[in-house]
PDB file of C-alpha atoms in Angstrom:
ATOM      1  CA  MET O1320     -27.677 -29.867  51.113  1.00  0.00           C
ATOM      2  CA  LEU O1321     -29.673 -29.188  48.386  1.00  0.00           C
ATOM      3  CA  LEU O1322     -29.560 -25.350  48.458  1.00  0.00           C
ATOM      4  CA  GLN O1323     -25.516 -25.773  48.246  1.00  0.00           C
ATOM      5  CA  GLN O1324     -25.978 -27.809  44.893  1.00  0.00           C
ATOM      6  CA  ALA O1325     -28.913 -25.253  43.216  1.00  0.00           C
ATOM      7  CA  ALA O1326     -26.031 -22.155  44.319  1.00  0.00           C
ATOM      8  CA  PRO O1327     -23.442 -23.490  41.866  1.00  0.00           C
ATOM      9  CA  ALA O1328     -26.322 -24.003  39.506  1.00  0.00           C
ATOM     10  CA  ALA O1329     -28.271 -21.240  39.585  1.00  0.00           C
ATOM     11  CA  ALA O1330     -24.337 -19.289  38.952  1.00  0.00           C
ATOM     12  CA  GLY O1331     -24.064 -21.206  36.323  1.00  0.00           C
ATOM     13  CA  GLY O1332     -26.717 -20.613  34.638  1.00  0.00           C
ATOM     14  CA  ASN O1333     -26.375 -16.885  35.422  1.00  0.00           C
ATOM     15  CA  ASN O1334     -22.789 -17.456  33.821  1.00  0.00           C
ATOM     16  CA  ALA O1335     -24.262 -18.785  31.014  1.00  0.00           C
ATOM     17  CA  ALA O1336     -27.272 -16.163  30.328  1.00  0.00           C
ATOM     18  CA  ALA O1337     -24.390 -13.765  30.537  1.00  0.00           C
ATOM     19  CA  LEU O1338     -22.154 -15.182  28.283  1.00  0.00           C
ATOM     20  CA  GLN O1339     -25.247 -14.955  25.852  1.00  0.00           C
ATOM     21  CA  GLN O1340     -24.761 -11.092  26.123  1.00  0.00           C
ATOM     22  CA  MET O1341     -21.285 -10.786  23.997  1.00  0.00           C
ATOM     23  CA  GLY O1342     -22.747 -11.677  20.706  1.00  0.00           C
ATOM     24  CA  PHE O1343     -23.301  -9.271  17.855  1.00  0.00           C
ATOM     25  CA  ALA O1344     -26.728  -8.655  18.149  1.00  0.00           C
ATOM     26  CA  GLN O1345     -25.897  -7.454  22.030  1.00  0.00           C
ATOM     27  CA  LEU O1346     -23.463  -5.165  20.642  1.00  0.00           C
ATOM     28  CA  ILE O1347     -25.507  -3.373  17.996  1.00  0.00           C
ATOM     29  CA  HIS O1348     -28.441  -3.418  20.791  1.00  0.00           C
ATOM     30  CA  GLY O1349     -26.057  -1.793  23.639  1.00  0.00           C
ATOM     31  CA  PHE O1350     -24.405   1.162  21.187  1.00  0.00           C
ATOM     32  CA  ASP O1351     -24.212   4.671  22.262  1.00  0.00           C
ATOM     33  CA  ALA O1352     -23.809   7.222  20.162  1.00  0.00           C
ATOM     34  CA  VAL O1353     -19.681   6.775  20.730  1.00  0.00           C
ATOM     35  CA  GLY O1354     -20.221   3.173  19.868  1.00  0.00           C
ATOM     36  CA  TRP O1355     -22.425   3.727  16.428  1.00  0.00           C
ATOM     37  CA  ILE O1356     -19.554   6.319  15.337  1.00  0.00           C
ATOM     38  CA  VAL O1357     -17.109   3.906  15.729  1.00  0.00           C
ATOM     39  CA  PHE O1358     -18.690   0.954  14.015  1.00  0.00           C
ATOM     40  CA  LEU O1359     -19.757   3.184  11.054  1.00  0.00           C
ATOM     41  CA  THR O1360     -16.281   4.315  10.594  1.00  0.00           C
ATOM     42  CA  LEU O1361     -15.384   0.787  10.355  1.00  0.00           C
ATOM     43  CA  MET O1362     -17.739  -0.100   8.118  1.00  0.00           C
ATOM     44  CA  ILE O1363     -17.109   2.842   6.065  1.00  0.00           C
ATOM     45  CA  PHE O1364     -13.473   1.977   5.997  1.00  0.00           C
ATOM     46  CA  SER O1365     -14.599  -1.501   5.108  1.00  0.00           C
ATOM     47  CA  LEU O1366     -16.455  -0.525   2.063  1.00  0.00           C
ATOM     48  CA  LEU O1367     -13.636   1.788   1.130  1.00  0.00           C
ATOM     49  CA  SER O1368     -10.943  -1.077   1.425  1.00  0.00           C
ATOM     50  CA  ILE O1369     -12.949  -3.739  -0.388  1.00  0.00           C
ATOM     51  CA  TYR O1370     -13.952  -0.954  -3.449  1.00  0.00           C
ATOM     52  CA  TRP O1371     -10.183   0.089  -4.122  1.00  0.00           C
ATOM     53  CA  ILE O1372      -8.978  -3.635  -3.863  1.00  0.00           C
ATOM     54  CA  VAL O1373     -11.586  -5.041  -6.420  1.00  0.00           C
ATOM     55  CA  MET O1374     -10.842  -1.693  -8.509  1.00  0.00           C
ATOM     56  CA  ASN O1375      -6.976  -2.141  -8.250  1.00  0.00           C
ATOM     57  CA  PHE O1376      -7.267  -5.603  -9.122  1.00  0.00           C
ATOM     58  CA  ILE O1377      -9.280  -5.050 -12.271  1.00  0.00           C
ATOM     59  CA  LYS O1378      -6.881  -2.344 -13.397  1.00  0.00           C
ATOM     60  CA  ASN O1379      -3.738  -4.261 -12.945  1.00  0.00           C
ATOM     61  CA  ALA O1380      -5.167  -7.307 -14.668  1.00  0.00           C
ATOM     62  CA  ARG O1381      -6.537  -4.789 -17.584  1.00  0.00           C
ATOM     63  CA  ILE O1382      -3.177  -3.436 -17.835  1.00  0.00           C
ATOM     64  CA  ARG O1383      -1.088  -6.682 -17.460  1.00  0.00           C
ATOM     65  CA  GLY O1384      -3.370  -8.524 -20.115  1.00  0.00           C
ATOM     66  CA  SER O1385      -2.798  -5.483 -22.615  1.00  0.00           C
ATOM     67  CA  ALA O1386       0.897  -4.661 -21.995  1.00  0.00           C
ATOM     68  CA  ASP O1387       3.041  -6.789 -24.065  1.00  0.00           C
ATOM     69  CA  ARG O1388       0.595  -6.857 -27.364  1.00  0.00           C
ATOM     70  CA  VAL O1389       0.607  -3.190 -27.264  1.00  0.00           C
ATOM     71  CA  VAL O1390       4.202  -2.604 -26.782  1.00  0.00           C
ATOM     72  CA  ASN O1391       4.946  -5.066 -29.155  1.00  0.00           C
ATOM     73  CA  THR O1392       2.921  -4.392 -31.859  1.00  0.00           C
ATOM     74  CA  PHE O1393       3.810  -0.908 -31.671  1.00  0.00           C
ATOM     75  CA  TRP O1394       7.592  -2.196 -32.384  1.00  0.00           C
ATOM     76  CA  GLU O1395       6.498  -4.723 -34.967  1.00  0.00           C
ATOM     77  CA  THR O1396       4.777  -2.007 -37.021  1.00  0.00           C
ATOM     78  CA  PRO O1397       7.124  -1.265 -39.936  1.00  0.00           C
ATOM     79  CA  ASN O1398       5.629   2.411 -40.491  1.00  0.00           C
ATOM     80  CA  ALA O1399       5.995   4.903 -37.621  1.00  0.00           C
ATOM     81  CA  GLN O1400       2.214   6.680 -38.811  1.00  0.00           C
ATOM     82  CA  ASP O1401       0.811   2.997 -38.854  1.00  0.00           C
ATOM     83  CA  ALA O1402       1.763   2.234 -35.283  1.00  0.00           C
ATOM     84  CA  VAL O1403       0.609   5.683 -34.063  1.00  0.00           C
ATOM     85  CA  ARG O1404      -2.842   5.107 -35.683  1.00  0.00           C
ATOM     86  CA  TYR O1405      -2.173   1.515 -33.819  1.00  0.00           C
ATOM     87  CA  MET O1406      -2.070   3.272 -30.462  1.00  0.00           C
ATOM     88  CA  GLU O1407      -4.949   6.431 -31.338  1.00  0.00           C
ATOM     89  CA  GLU O1408      -7.143   2.583 -31.410  1.00  0.00           C
ATOM     90  CA  GLN O1409      -6.412   1.715 -28.242  1.00  0.00           C
ATOM     91  CA  PRO O1410      -9.075   2.092 -25.177  1.00  0.00           C
ATOM     92  CA  ARG O1411      -8.354   5.951 -23.771  1.00  0.00           C
ATOM     93  CA  ASN O1412      -7.325   3.927 -20.436  1.00  0.00           C
ATOM     94  CA  GLU O1413      -4.608   2.223 -22.065  1.00  0.00           C
ATOM     95  CA  PRO O1414      -0.954   3.492 -20.437  1.00  0.00           C
ATOM     96  CA  PHE O1415       1.111   2.145 -22.914  1.00  0.00           C
ATOM     97  CA  SER O1416      -0.595   3.849 -25.910  1.00  0.00           C
ATOM     98  CA  LYS O1417      -1.196   7.149 -24.499  1.00  0.00           C
ATOM     99  CA  ILE O1418       2.726   7.380 -22.978  1.00  0.00           C
ATOM    100  CA  ALA O1419       3.822   6.590 -27.543  1.00  0.00           C
ATOM    101  CA  LEU O1420       1.054   8.937 -28.585  1.00  0.00           C
ATOM    102  CA  ASP O1421       2.273  11.789 -26.023  1.00  0.00           C
ATOM    103  CA  ALA O1422       6.150  11.045 -27.429  1.00  0.00           C
ATOM    104  CA  ALA O1423       4.508  11.175 -31.081  1.00  0.00           C
ATOM    105  CA  GLN O1424       2.618  14.385 -30.552  1.00  0.00           C
ATOM    106  CA  ALA O1425       5.699  16.012 -28.851  1.00  0.00           C
ATOM    107  CA  ALA O1426       7.945  14.900 -31.623  1.00  0.00           C
ATOM    108  CA  ALA O1427       6.009  16.111 -34.274  1.00  0.00           C
ATOM    109  CA  HIS O1428       5.207  19.642 -32.313  1.00  0.00           C
ATOM    110  CA  HIS O1429       9.020  20.047 -32.452  1.00  0.00           C
ATOM    111  CA  GLN O1430       9.293  19.385 -35.914  1.00  0.00           C
ATOM    112  CA  ARG O1431       6.889  21.870 -37.013  1.00  0.00           C
ATOM    113  CA  SER O1432       8.444  24.315 -34.698  1.00  0.00           C
ATOM    114  CA  GLU O1433      11.828  24.163 -36.522  1.00  0.00           C
ATOM    115  CA  GLY O1434      13.350  27.817 -36.881  1.00  0.00           C
ATOM    116  CA  SER O1435      11.086  29.273 -33.877  1.00  0.00           C
ATOM    117  CA  ARG O1436      12.170  29.938 -30.368  1.00  0.00           C
ATOM    118  CA  LEU O1437      11.282  26.909 -28.918  1.00  0.00           C
ATOM    119  CA  ALA O1438      13.309  24.767 -31.407  1.00  0.00           C
ATOM    120  CA  GLU O1439      16.451  27.208 -30.151  1.00  0.00           C
ATOM    121  CA  SER O1440      15.780  26.652 -26.562  1.00  0.00           C
ATOM    122  CA  LEU O1441      15.076  22.986 -26.437  1.00  0.00           C
ATOM    123  CA  ASN O1442      16.387  20.520 -29.030  1.00  0.00           C
ATOM    124  CA  ARG O1443      14.057  17.561 -30.230  1.00  0.00           C
ATOM    125  CA  SER O1444      15.765  14.940 -27.556  1.00  0.00           C
ATOM    126  CA  GLU O1445      15.009  17.229 -24.392  1.00  0.00           C
ATOM    127  CA  PHE O1446      11.660  18.017 -25.397  1.00  0.00           C
ATOM    128  CA  VAL O1447      10.385  14.563 -26.578  1.00  0.00           C
ATOM    129  CA  ASP O1448      12.094  13.232 -22.937  1.00  0.00           C
ATOM    130  CA  ARG O1449      10.275  16.060 -21.297  1.00  0.00           C
ATOM    131  CA  ALA O1450       6.871  14.594 -22.594  1.00  0.00           C
ATOM    132  CA  LEU O1451       7.887  11.373 -22.045  1.00  0.00           C
ATOM    133  CA  ARG O1452       8.474  12.297 -18.009  1.00  0.00           C
ATOM    134  CA  GLN O1453       5.203  13.831 -17.740  1.00  0.00           C
ATOM    135  CA  ALA O1454       3.389  11.067 -19.329  1.00  0.00           C
ATOM    136  CA  VAL O1455       5.165   8.427 -17.299  1.00  0.00           C
ATOM    137  CA  THR O1456       4.311  10.536 -14.279  1.00  0.00           C
ATOM    138  CA  ARG O1457       0.777  10.646 -15.073  1.00  0.00           C
ATOM    139  CA  GLU O1458       0.328   7.233 -15.579  1.00  0.00           C
ATOM    140  CA  SER O1459       2.144   6.174 -12.460  1.00  0.00           C
ATOM    141  CA  MET O1460      -0.237   8.316 -10.295  1.00  0.00           C
ATOM    142  CA  VAL O1461      -3.327   6.858 -11.566  1.00  0.00           C
ATOM    143  CA  LEU O1462      -1.573   3.261 -11.215  1.00  0.00           C
ATOM    144  CA  GLU O1463      -1.484   4.102  -7.472  1.00  0.00           C
ATOM    145  CA  SER O1464      -5.057   5.241  -7.135  1.00  0.00           C
ATOM    146  CA  GLY O1465      -6.544   3.840  -4.151  1.00  0.00           C
ATOM    147  CA  LEU O1466      -3.301   3.004  -2.605  1.00  0.00           C
ATOM    148  CA  THR O1467      -3.242   5.883   0.042  1.00  0.00           C
ATOM    149  CA  VAL O1468      -6.731   5.077   1.212  1.00  0.00           C
ATOM    150  CA  LEU O1469      -5.511   0.894   1.542  1.00  0.00           C
ATOM    151  CA  ALA O1470      -2.751   2.481   3.652  1.00  0.00           C
ATOM    152  CA  THR O1471      -4.807   4.821   5.667  1.00  0.00           C
ATOM    153  CA  VAL O1472      -7.576   1.888   6.097  1.00  0.00           C
ATOM    154  CA  GLY O1473      -4.208  -0.187   7.411  1.00  0.00           C
ATOM    155  CA  ALA O1474      -2.928   2.146   9.434  1.00  0.00           C
ATOM    156  CA  THR O1475      -6.244   3.484  11.292  1.00  0.00           C
ATOM    157  CA  ALA O1476      -8.467   0.655  11.404  1.00  0.00           C
ATOM    158  CA  PRO O1477      -6.779  -1.179  14.315  1.00  0.00           C
ATOM    159  CA  PHE O1478      -6.864   1.815  16.496  1.00  0.00           C
ATOM    160  CA  VAL O1479     -10.293   2.616  15.865  1.00  0.00           C
ATOM    161  CA  GLY O1480     -11.395  -0.896  16.959  1.00  0.00           C
ATOM    162  CA  LEU O1481      -9.511   0.010  20.050  1.00  0.00           C
ATOM    163  CA  LEU O1482     -11.244   3.286  20.691  1.00  0.00           C
ATOM    164  CA  GLY O1483     -14.348   1.044  20.994  1.00  0.00           C
ATOM    165  CA  THR O1484     -12.537  -1.444  23.044  1.00  0.00           C
ATOM    166  CA  VAL O1485     -11.674   1.516  25.118  1.00  0.00           C
ATOM    167  CA  TRP O1486     -15.421   2.601  25.241  1.00  0.00           C
ATOM    168  CA  GLY O1487     -16.415  -0.951  26.030  1.00  0.00           C
ATOM    169  CA  ILE O1488     -14.370  -1.536  29.340  1.00  0.00           C
ATOM    170  CA  TYR O1489     -15.056   1.872  30.396  1.00  0.00           C
ATOM    171  CA  HIS O1490     -18.736   1.063  30.196  1.00  0.00           C
ATOM    172  CA  ALA O1491     -17.750  -2.032  32.078  1.00  0.00           C
ATOM    173  CA  LEU O1492     -16.317  -0.411  35.055  1.00  0.00           C
ATOM    174  CA  ILE O1493     -19.158   2.300  35.260  1.00  0.00           C
ATOM    175  CA  ARG O1494     -21.676  -0.547  35.582  1.00  0.00           C
ATOM    176  CA  ILE O1495     -19.298  -2.265  38.058  1.00  0.00           C
ATOM    177  CA  GLY O1496     -19.039   1.071  40.225  1.00  0.00           C
ATOM    178  CA  ALA O1497     -22.741   1.514  39.709  1.00  0.00           C
ATOM    179  CA  SER O1498     -23.694  -1.569  41.077  1.00  0.00           C
ATOM    180  CA  GLY O1499     -21.422  -2.646  42.990  1.00  0.00           C
ATOM    181  CA  ASP O1500     -21.349  -6.320  41.030  1.00  0.00           C
ATOM    182  CA  ALA O1501     -18.436  -7.468  39.866  1.00  0.00           C
ATOM    183  CA  SER O1502     -19.935 -10.612  38.451  1.00  0.00           C
ATOM    184  CA  ILE O1503     -19.558 -11.826  34.748  1.00  0.00           C
ATOM    185  CA  SER O1504     -23.244 -11.158  34.284  1.00  0.00           C
ATOM    186  CA  ALA O1505     -22.220  -7.503  34.980  1.00  0.00           C
ATOM    187  CA  VAL O1506     -19.388  -7.267  32.859  1.00  0.00           C
ATOM    188  CA  ALA O1507     -20.202  -9.806  29.947  1.00  0.00           C
ATOM    189  CA  GLY O1508     -22.090  -7.261  27.723  1.00  0.00           C
ATOM    190  CA  PRO O1509     -19.515  -4.288  27.773  1.00  0.00           C
ATOM    191  CA  VAL O1510     -16.611  -6.403  27.776  1.00  0.00           C
ATOM    192  CA  GLY O1511     -18.035  -8.210  24.643  1.00  0.00           C
ATOM    193  CA  GLU O1512     -18.546  -5.192  22.782  1.00  0.00           C
ATOM    194  CA  ALA O1513     -14.737  -4.512  23.381  1.00  0.00           C
ATOM    195  CA  LEU O1514     -13.458  -7.675  22.233  1.00  0.00           C
ATOM    196  CA  ILE O1515     -16.011  -7.938  19.070  1.00  0.00           C
ATOM    197  CA  MET O1516     -14.857  -3.704  18.123  1.00  0.00           C
ATOM    198  CA  THR O1517     -11.324  -5.033  18.552  1.00  0.00           C
ATOM    199  CA  ALA O1518     -12.045  -7.866  16.411  1.00  0.00           C
ATOM    200  CA  ILE O1519     -14.058  -5.700  13.755  1.00  0.00           C
ATOM    201  CA  GLY O1520     -10.925  -3.296  13.718  1.00  0.00           C
ATOM    202  CA  LEU O1521      -8.393  -6.054  12.673  1.00  0.00           C
ATOM    203  CA  PHE O1522     -10.504  -7.679  10.493  1.00  0.00           C
ATOM    204  CA  VAL O1523     -10.761  -4.235   8.417  1.00  0.00           C
ATOM    205  CA  ALA O1524      -7.060  -3.743   8.875  1.00  0.00           C
ATOM    206  CA  ILE O1525      -5.617  -6.923   7.720  1.00  0.00           C
ATOM    207  CA  PRO O1526      -6.978  -7.148   3.955  1.00  0.00           C
ATOM    208  CA  ALA O1527      -6.294  -3.655   3.538  1.00  0.00           C
ATOM    209  CA  VAL O1528      -2.472  -4.064   4.672  1.00  0.00           C
ATOM    210  CA  LEU O1529      -1.891  -6.854   2.465  1.00  0.00           C
ATOM    211  CA  ALA O1530      -3.933  -5.514  -0.408  1.00  0.00           C
ATOM    212  CA  TYR O1531      -1.801  -2.062  -0.342  1.00  0.00           C
ATOM    213  CA  ASN O1532       1.963  -4.480  -0.194  1.00  0.00           C
ATOM    214  CA  PHE O1533       0.634  -7.017  -3.625  1.00  0.00           C
ATOM    215  CA  PHE O1534      -0.557  -3.545  -5.294  1.00  0.00           C
ATOM    216  CA  SER O1535       2.809  -1.714  -4.214  1.00  0.00           C
ATOM    217  CA  ARG O1536       4.323  -4.632  -5.740  1.00  0.00           C
ATOM    218  CA  LEU O1537       2.445  -4.918  -8.577  1.00  0.00           C
ATOM    219  CA  ASN O1538       2.778  -1.381  -9.312  1.00  0.00           C
ATOM    220  CA  ARG O1539       6.380  -1.398  -8.966  1.00  0.00           C
ATOM    221  CA  THR O1540       7.078  -3.827 -11.616  1.00  0.00           C
ATOM    222  CA  THR O1541       4.308  -1.823 -14.016  1.00  0.00           C
ATOM    223  CA  ASN O1542       6.506   1.644 -13.567  1.00  0.00           C
ATOM    224  CA  ALA O1543       9.681  -0.507 -14.255  1.00  0.00           C
ATOM    225  CA  LYS O1544       7.901  -1.482 -17.741  1.00  0.00           C
ATOM    226  CA  PHE O1545       6.749   2.336 -18.327  1.00  0.00           C
ATOM    227  CA  ASP O1546      10.377   3.636 -17.793  1.00  0.00           C
ATOM    228  CA  SER O1547      11.934   0.858 -20.216  1.00  0.00           C
ATOM    229  CA  PHE O1548       8.830   1.642 -22.993  1.00  0.00           C
ATOM    230  CA  ALA O1549       9.503   5.595 -22.304  1.00  0.00           C
ATOM    231  CA  HIS O1550      13.454   4.754 -22.805  1.00  0.00           C
ATOM    232  CA  ASP O1551      12.582   3.222 -26.008  1.00  0.00           C
ATOM    233  CA  LEU O1552      10.310   5.663 -27.327  1.00  0.00           C
ATOM    234  CA  HIS O1553      12.766   8.665 -26.333  1.00  0.00           C
ATOM    235  CA  ASP O1554      15.426   6.772 -28.675  1.00  0.00           C
ATOM    236  CA  PHE O1555      12.975   6.175 -31.539  1.00  0.00           C
ATOM    237  CA  PHE O1556      11.516   9.742 -32.072  1.00  0.00           C
ATOM    238  CA  ALA O1557      14.821  11.488 -31.127  1.00  0.00           C
ATOM    239  CA  THR O1558      17.041   9.326 -33.377  1.00  0.00           C
ATOM    240  CA  GLY O1559      14.768   7.942 -35.456  1.00  0.00           C
ATOM    241  CA  SER O1560      15.481   4.455 -34.552  1.00  0.00           C
ATOM    242  CA  ARG O1561      14.856   2.594 -31.530  1.00  0.00           C
ATOM    243  CA  VAL O1562      18.488   1.631 -29.739  1.00  0.00           C
ATOM    244  CA  GLY O1563      19.116  -2.068 -29.663  1.00  0.00           C
ATOM    245  CA  GLY O1564      15.980  -2.943 -31.663  1.00  0.00           C
TER     246      GLY O1564
END
């Protein structure tokens, strides 16, 4: 009778000890080469994701904080030369001032080229329009920096974690085949490794996907402001007045 009671107690103790092998410390201790590659890849993905999330947040906050001030000051300045001078005083990473300066430089360059082949092949409106298109495209590309990394992390991190899962289950099957023991004490470590790697992959991927969608939405709004400002700049430097202003 005592032996019958002791057997379940011993089994329960073995199961409890086996479950303790499913922690993160045991995961690190049990890594082989493939496990380390998967884990380090996920850590690199996580660091890249955090870096670009922070950088894009700072960048969007800075642009959105200065956009209205820069644009309104440009149109409220009565003298075009003073408005251009104000744009030159802005930080080099301020996109609206750079777009305005490109338009002003294009208009000035075309005016200096009156009578030349340039003026004959492109009128003032076309020349300014081309400069503005290039400026908006350039600033849009700068605005979208890092989004490719976030999209890549969000799309691939779950599969990298799944690779760790498959590898952990493979280890469990190898251990069962080698020992002939299918008890929880034999498979708890590899299964725990598999589950934790899956969780790490999802933990890395989910913030990257959410951040990508969030910044893509902000960028669409900012790009719309770029286009609107560029349209008004084209009218101003091509005709000398802002249409509707």
